[in-house]
Structure formats: structure tokens, C-alpha cells
Amino acid sequence: FPNQIGPNTDPSVHELSGVQGGGIYVNGYARYLQITNNILQSNGGSYGGAIRLGTPHLTPASNFNEYVRIFNNRIVANGGTNLAGGVALFAGSDNYEIANNDVCGNFSAEYGGGISHYGYSPNGSIHDNRIWFNRSYDEGGGIMIAGELPADPGLLSPGARPVNIYNNLTQANLANDDGGGLRFLMAGNFIYNVFNNMIVNNVSTHEGGGIGILDTPDIRIFNNTIMKNITTATAMTSNGQAAPAGLST
């Protein structure tokens, strides 16, 4: 229950939402942790409904959750209020691996309905998952790869660092802005490989029903099946005109 602060709360008590996890909340320094063979269903929290690694917008910007493996789980019908619905990976999740999971029916009130990589975490991999029927109220219905917003708006985001996304089924996800299946946002000038995926039947209400790309200049997309994705031109940011549905940059 995020934001449980009422009119009679002691004003010295800080907002609670930043420390609430969901199903599994990994705070920091959890190197080589393995999260495997679980059913994570109907959990809710801020910054990630089912599994949350770390916290965004730290100084220095790392949670030191390196080499975490998330394998063979059913992650179903979870919800997050900020930045992630199902699985959340925040800065310092270096060398993570998410594989062989069912990520289904999760919802984010912001970014990344299914899986959200937000912040500086090099050498991650997302592979051999079924990512379907997830939704985000903003961007990245299935998978979100994004750099953190910098504290100084005059600076560039540090980006997300290299990620490999392969052998996934990304199907029937919905974003209420860009990137119904997969969204790259301010991920930076690093190598991102997207290959051997089925990216099908996804929907965005603005651009990139299958894949939406912004400020990610070195992305390599090959050997994928990208079909039957649609855009509806109904987002608040849309001008009502048709926008690219399969892949949009």
C-alpha cells in the first residue's frame, strides 16, 4: 500500500513509497543472488511490483546488486506505481540475467509494465522469456531500457549501458505512449543487441507498437519476427496522425 501517509502523520516521517518493494525487494549489495522457481503473483509496491533490485536516483548511483540471476519464475498480475510493474532493475544491477520466466499481466503506472531496466547497469541479458499481456500507463509495455534522468537537467543521462535481449516472446503488451513491446529511452551510445525475438501483437497509443527507440544510437536489431503490432494515435502526446507501428526511431 504505497504512500500511507495521512493528515495525522508526524511531518518528520518521510514518504514511505521509496522503500516499499512488492513481492521481493533487494535493497543493495546482494551480489550473486539467485531468484529462481517462484510464483510471484498479485503483489504491489512502488518501483516494482514483483521483484525490485535497488532504488533509483541514488548518489553515488549504484546499488551494488551485481550478477543477480532471475530464472524460471512465474511473474503474474503484479503492479508498480513508479518506473516498473513486474521486474525492476535499478543502477548497479551489473551483469544481471533474466531468463526462462513467464512475465504476464503486470502493470506499471509509469514505465516498463513487464521488465524495467532503469539506470546504469552494464552487460545485462534478457532472454528466453515469455513476456505477454503486460501494460504501462506511459512507455514500455513489455520491456523498458532507459537511462536515469540526471539531477541537473542541463546534463545528458548516463544511459543504461549494454544489454542483450534475445530469444523472447514479447506479445500482446500495451503502452499508453511509445514502445508497446520494447522501449529504449535515453539509453545512450552503447551497444544494444535485440535478436531472435518474436515481437508480435503489441500496441502503443503513440509510436512503436513493436519497438520504440529514442536517444539510443547504437542499437542492432536482427533476426527478429516483428509483426501485427499497431499504434492507435490516441496518446496525449499524439497529433492524431498515423505513426510507425512495427519499429519507430
CSV table of C-alpha atoms in Angstrom, one decimal:
chain,number,residue,atom,x,y,z
A,1,PHE,CA,0.0,0.0,0.0
A,2,PRO,CA,2.2,2.9,-1.2
A,3,ASN,CA,2.0,6.4,0.2
A,4,GLN,CA,0.4,5.5,3.5
A,5,ILE,CA,0.8,9.0,4.9
A,6,GLY,CA,-2.4,10.7,6.2
A,7,PRO,CA,-3.3,14.1,7.7
A,8,ASN,CA,-2.3,13.0,11.2
A,9,THR,CA,1.1,11.6,10.3
A,10,ASP,CA,4.1,13.1,12.0
A,11,PRO,CA,5.6,15.6,9.4
A,12,SER,CA,9.1,14.4,10.3
A,13,VAL,CA,8.3,11.0,8.7
A,14,HIS,CA,9.5,10.8,5.1
A,15,GLU,CA,7.5,9.4,2.2
A,16,LEU,CA,7.2,5.7,2.5
A,17,SER,CA,6.8,4.8,-1.1
A,18,GLY,CA,10.5,4.8,-1.9
A,19,VAL,CA,11.3,1.9,0.5
A,20,GLN,CA,8.4,-0.3,-0.4
A,21,GLY,CA,9.1,-3.3,-2.6
A,22,GLY,CA,6.4,-5.6,-3.6
A,23,GLY,CA,7.0,-9.4,-3.8
A,24,ILE,CA,10.8,-9.4,-3.4
A,25,TYR,CA,12.7,-6.2,-2.5
A,26,VAL,CA,16.5,-6.5,-2.9
A,27,ASN,CA,18.0,-3.3,-1.3
A,28,GLY,CA,21.7,-3.3,-2.0
A,29,TYR,CA,25.0,-5.3,-2.0
A,30,ALA,CA,23.2,-8.5,-3.0
A,31,ARG,CA,25.9,-9.8,-5.3
A,32,TYR,CA,25.3,-13.2,-7.0
A,33,LEU,CA,21.8,-13.5,-5.6
A,34,GLN,CA,19.6,-16.1,-7.4
A,35,ILE,CA,15.8,-15.7,-7.6
A,36,THR,CA,14.5,-18.9,-9.1
A,37,ASN,CA,11.5,-21.2,-9.3
A,38,ASN,CA,8.9,-18.9,-7.7
A,39,ILE,CA,5.4,-17.9,-8.3
A,40,LEU,CA,5.1,-14.2,-7.8
A,41,GLN,CA,1.5,-13.2,-8.2
A,42,SER,CA,-0.7,-10.2,-7.2
A,43,ASN,CA,2.0,-8.2,-5.4
A,44,GLY,CA,2.2,-4.4,-5.5
A,45,GLY,CA,4.6,-1.7,-4.5
A,46,SER,CA,6.5,1.3,-5.6
A,47,TYR,CA,9.4,1.0,-8.1
A,48,GLY,CA,8.4,-2.6,-8.9
A,49,GLY,CA,5.5,-4.9,-8.1
A,50,ALA,CA,7.1,-8.4,-8.1
A,51,ILE,CA,10.9,-8.1,-8.0
A,52,ARG,CA,12.8,-4.9,-7.3
A,53,LEU,CA,16.6,-4.6,-7.3
A,54,GLY,CA,17.7,-1.4,-5.6
A,55,THR,CA,16.4,2.2,-5.7
A,56,PRO,CA,16.6,4.8,-8.4
A,57,HIS,CA,18.3,8.3,-8.2
A,58,LEU,CA,21.0,7.5,-5.6
A,59,THR,CA,24.2,9.4,-5.1
A,60,PRO,CA,26.5,7.7,-5.8
A,61,ALA,CA,24.4,6.0,-8.4
A,62,SER,CA,24.8,2.3,-7.7
A,63,ASN,CA,23.0,-0.3,-5.6
A,64,PHE,CA,25.8,-2.9,-6.0
A,65,ASN,CA,23.5,-5.7,-6.9
A,66,GLU,CA,25.8,-7.3,-9.4
A,67,TYR,CA,25.4,-10.7,-11.1
A,68,VAL,CA,21.8,-11.3,-10.0
A,69,ARG,CA,20.0,-14.2,-11.8
A,70,ILE,CA,16.3,-14.2,-12.1
A,71,PHE,CA,15.3,-17.6,-13.6
A,72,ASN,CA,12.3,-19.9,-14.0
A,73,ASN,CA,9.7,-17.8,-12.3
A,74,ARG,CA,6.1,-17.1,-13.0
A,75,ILE,CA,5.6,-13.3,-12.5
A,76,VAL,CA,1.9,-12.8,-12.9
A,77,ALA,CA,-0.5,-9.9,-12.3
A,78,ASN,CA,1.7,-7.6,-10.2
A,79,GLY,CA,1.6,-3.9,-10.2
A,80,GLY,CA,4.0,-1.0,-9.5
A,81,THR,CA,3.4,2.7,-9.1
A,82,ASN,CA,6.7,4.0,-10.3
A,83,LEU,CA,9.1,3.0,-13.1
A,84,ALA,CA,8.3,-0.7,-13.2
A,85,GLY,CA,5.4,-3.2,-12.9
A,86,GLY,CA,6.8,-6.7,-12.8
A,87,VAL,CA,10.6,-6.7,-12.5
A,88,ALA,CA,12.6,-3.6,-11.7
A,89,LEU,CA,16.4,-3.3,-12.2
A,90,PHE,CA,18.0,0.0,-10.9
A,91,ALA,CA,21.5,1.3,-11.3
A,92,GLY,CA,24.2,-1.1,-10.2
A,93,SER,CA,22.4,-4.3,-11.4
A,94,ASP,CA,25.5,-5.1,-13.5
A,95,ASN,CA,25.7,-8.4,-15.3
A,96,TYR,CA,22.2,-9.3,-14.4
A,97,GLU,CA,20.4,-12.2,-16.2
A,98,ILE,CA,16.7,-12.6,-16.6
A,99,ALA,CA,15.8,-15.9,-18.3
A,100,ASN,CA,13.1,-18.6,-18.7
A,101,ASN,CA,10.4,-16.6,-16.9
A,102,ASP,CA,6.7,-16.1,-17.7
A,103,VAL,CA,6.1,-12.4,-17.2
A,104,CYS,CA,2.4,-12.0,-17.7
A,105,GLY,CA,-0.4,-9.4,-16.9
A,106,ASN,CA,1.8,-7.0,-14.9
A,107,PHE,CA,1.0,-3.2,-14.8
A,108,SER,CA,3.1,-0.1,-14.2
A,109,ALA,CA,1.6,3.3,-13.5
A,110,GLU,CA,4.7,4.7,-15.2
A,111,TYR,CA,7.3,2.8,-17.3
A,112,GLY,CA,8.0,-0.8,-18.0
A,113,GLY,CA,5.0,-3.0,-17.4
A,114,GLY,CA,6.8,-6.3,-17.6
A,115,ILE,CA,10.5,-5.7,-17.1
A,116,SER,CA,12.2,-2.3,-16.5
A,117,HIS,CA,16.0,-1.7,-16.7
A,118,TYR,CA,16.3,1.9,-15.5
A,119,GLY,CA,19.7,3.3,-14.8
A,120,TYR,CA,23.4,2.5,-15.3
A,121,SER,CA,23.7,-1.3,-15.2
A,122,PRO,CA,26.1,-2.7,-17.9
A,123,ASN,CA,26.1,-6.1,-19.5
A,124,GLY,CA,22.6,-7.3,-18.7
A,125,SER,CA,20.8,-10.0,-20.6
A,126,ILE,CA,17.1,-10.7,-21.0
A,127,HIS,CA,16.5,-14.0,-22.9
A,128,ASP,CA,14.2,-17.0,-23.3
A,129,ASN,CA,11.2,-15.3,-21.5
A,130,ARG,CA,7.6,-15.1,-22.4
A,131,ILE,CA,6.6,-11.5,-21.9
A,132,TRP,CA,2.9,-11.0,-22.6
A,133,PHE,CA,-0.2,-9.1,-21.7
A,134,ASN,CA,1.7,-6.5,-19.7
A,135,ARG,CA,0.8,-2.8,-19.6
A,136,SER,CA,2.3,0.5,-18.8
A,137,TYR,CA,0.4,3.7,-18.3
A,138,ASP,CA,3.3,5.5,-20.0
A,139,GLU,CA,6.1,3.9,-22.0
A,140,GLY,CA,7.4,0.3,-22.5
A,141,GLY,CA,4.5,-2.1,-22.1
A,142,GLY,CA,6.7,-5.2,-22.3
A,143,ILE,CA,10.3,-4.2,-21.7
A,144,MET,CA,11.8,-0.8,-20.9
A,145,ILE,CA,15.5,0.0,-21.2
A,146,ALA,CA,16.2,3.6,-20.0
A,147,GLY,CA,18.8,5.9,-18.6
A,148,GLU,CA,18.1,7.7,-15.4
A,149,LEU,CA,17.1,11.3,-15.6
A,150,PRO,CA,20.1,13.4,-14.4
A,151,ALA,CA,19.7,15.6,-11.3
A,152,ASP,CA,20.9,18.5,-13.4
A,153,PRO,CA,18.6,18.9,-16.4
A,154,GLY,CA,21.4,20.5,-18.4
A,155,LEU,CA,23.3,17.2,-18.5
A,156,LEU,CA,22.8,14.1,-20.5
A,157,SER,CA,21.5,10.9,-18.9
A,158,PRO,CA,24.4,8.5,-18.1
A,159,GLY,CA,22.4,5.9,-20.1
A,160,ALA,CA,21.6,2.3,-19.4
A,161,ARG,CA,24.8,0.5,-20.7
A,162,PRO,CA,24.9,-2.6,-23.0
A,163,VAL,CA,22.1,-5.1,-22.8
A,164,ASN,CA,21.4,-8.2,-24.9
A,165,ILE,CA,17.7,-9.1,-25.5
A,166,TYR,CA,17.2,-12.4,-27.3
A,167,ASN,CA,15.0,-15.5,-27.8
A,168,ASN,CA,12.0,-13.9,-26.1
A,169,LEU,CA,8.3,-14.0,-27.0
A,170,THR,CA,7.1,-10.4,-26.5
A,171,GLN,CA,3.4,-10.5,-27.3
A,172,ALA,CA,0.2,-8.5,-26.7
A,173,ASN,CA,1.7,-5.8,-24.4
A,174,LEU,CA,0.3,-2.3,-24.3
A,175,ALA,CA,2.0,1.0,-23.7
A,176,ASN,CA,-0.1,4.2,-23.3
A,177,ASP,CA,2.6,6.1,-25.1
A,178,ASP,CA,5.7,4.7,-27.0
A,179,GLY,CA,7.0,1.2,-27.3
A,180,GLY,CA,4.3,-1.4,-26.8
A,181,GLY,CA,6.6,-4.4,-26.9
A,182,LEU,CA,10.0,-2.9,-26.2
A,183,ARG,CA,11.1,0.7,-25.5
A,184,PHE,CA,14.6,2.3,-25.5
A,185,LEU,CA,14.6,5.8,-23.9
A,186,MET,CA,17.8,7.8,-23.3
A,187,ALA,CA,19.7,4.5,-23.1
A,188,GLY,CA,22.8,6.2,-24.5
A,189,ASN,CA,25.6,5.5,-27.0
A,190,PHE,CA,26.3,1.9,-26.1
A,191,ILE,CA,25.8,-1.4,-28.0
A,192,TYR,CA,22.3,-2.9,-27.6
A,193,ASN,CA,21.6,-6.2,-29.3
A,194,VAL,CA,18.0,-7.3,-30.0
A,195,PHE,CA,17.8,-10.6,-31.9
A,196,ASN,CA,15.9,-13.8,-32.4
A,197,ASN,CA,12.8,-12.5,-30.7
A,198,MET,CA,9.1,-12.7,-31.6
A,199,ILE,CA,7.7,-9.2,-31.1
A,200,VAL,CA,4.1,-9.6,-32.1
A,201,ASN,CA,0.6,-8.2,-31.5
A,202,ASN,CA,1.8,-5.3,-29.3
A,203,VAL,CA,0.1,-2.0,-29.1
A,204,SER,CA,1.2,1.6,-28.3
A,205,THR,CA,-1.1,4.6,-28.3
A,206,HIS,CA,1.7,6.8,-29.9
A,207,GLU,CA,4.7,5.4,-31.7
A,208,GLY,CA,6.4,2.0,-32.0
A,209,GLY,CA,3.8,-0.7,-31.3
A,210,GLY,CA,6.5,-3.3,-31.5
A,211,ILE,CA,9.7,-1.3,-30.7
A,212,GLY,CA,10.1,2.4,-29.9
A,213,ILE,CA,13.6,4.0,-29.8
A,214,LEU,CA,14.7,7.4,-28.6
A,215,ASP,CA,18.3,8.6,-27.9
A,216,THR,CA,19.8,5.1,-28.4
A,217,PRO,CA,22.0,5.5,-31.5
A,218,ASP,CA,23.9,2.1,-31.4
A,219,ILE,CA,21.1,-0.5,-31.3
A,220,ARG,CA,21.3,-3.6,-33.5
A,221,ILE,CA,18.0,-5.3,-34.3
A,222,PHE,CA,18.4,-8.5,-36.3
A,223,ASN,CA,16.8,-11.9,-36.9
A,224,ASN,CA,13.5,-11.0,-35.2
A,225,THR,CA,9.9,-11.5,-36.2
A,226,ILE,CA,8.2,-8.1,-35.8
A,227,MET,CA,4.6,-8.3,-37.0
A,228,LYS,CA,1.0,-7.3,-36.3
A,229,ASN,CA,1.9,-4.5,-33.9
A,230,ILE,CA,-0.3,-1.4,-34.0
A,231,THR,CA,-0.4,2.2,-33.0
A,232,THR,CA,-3.6,4.0,-32.2
A,233,ALA,CA,-2.7,7.7,-32.3
A,234,THR,CA,-4.7,8.3,-29.1
A,235,ALA,CA,-1.9,9.2,-26.6
A,236,MET,CA,-1.9,12.6,-25.1
A,237,THR,CA,1.3,13.3,-27.0
A,238,SER,CA,-0.1,12.2,-30.3
A,239,ASN,CA,-1.3,14.6,-33.0
A,240,GLY,CA,-3.9,12.1,-34.2
A,241,GLN,CA,-1.9,11.1,-37.3
A,242,ALA,CA,-0.7,7.6,-38.1
A,243,ALA,CA,2.6,6.7,-36.5
A,244,PRO,CA,5.1,3.9,-37.2
A,245,ALA,CA,3.8,0.6,-35.7
A,246,GLY,CA,6.4,-2.0,-36.2
A,247,LEU,CA,9.6,-0.1,-35.3
A,248,SER,CA,9.9,3.6,-34.6
A,249,THR,CA,13.0,5.7,-34.1
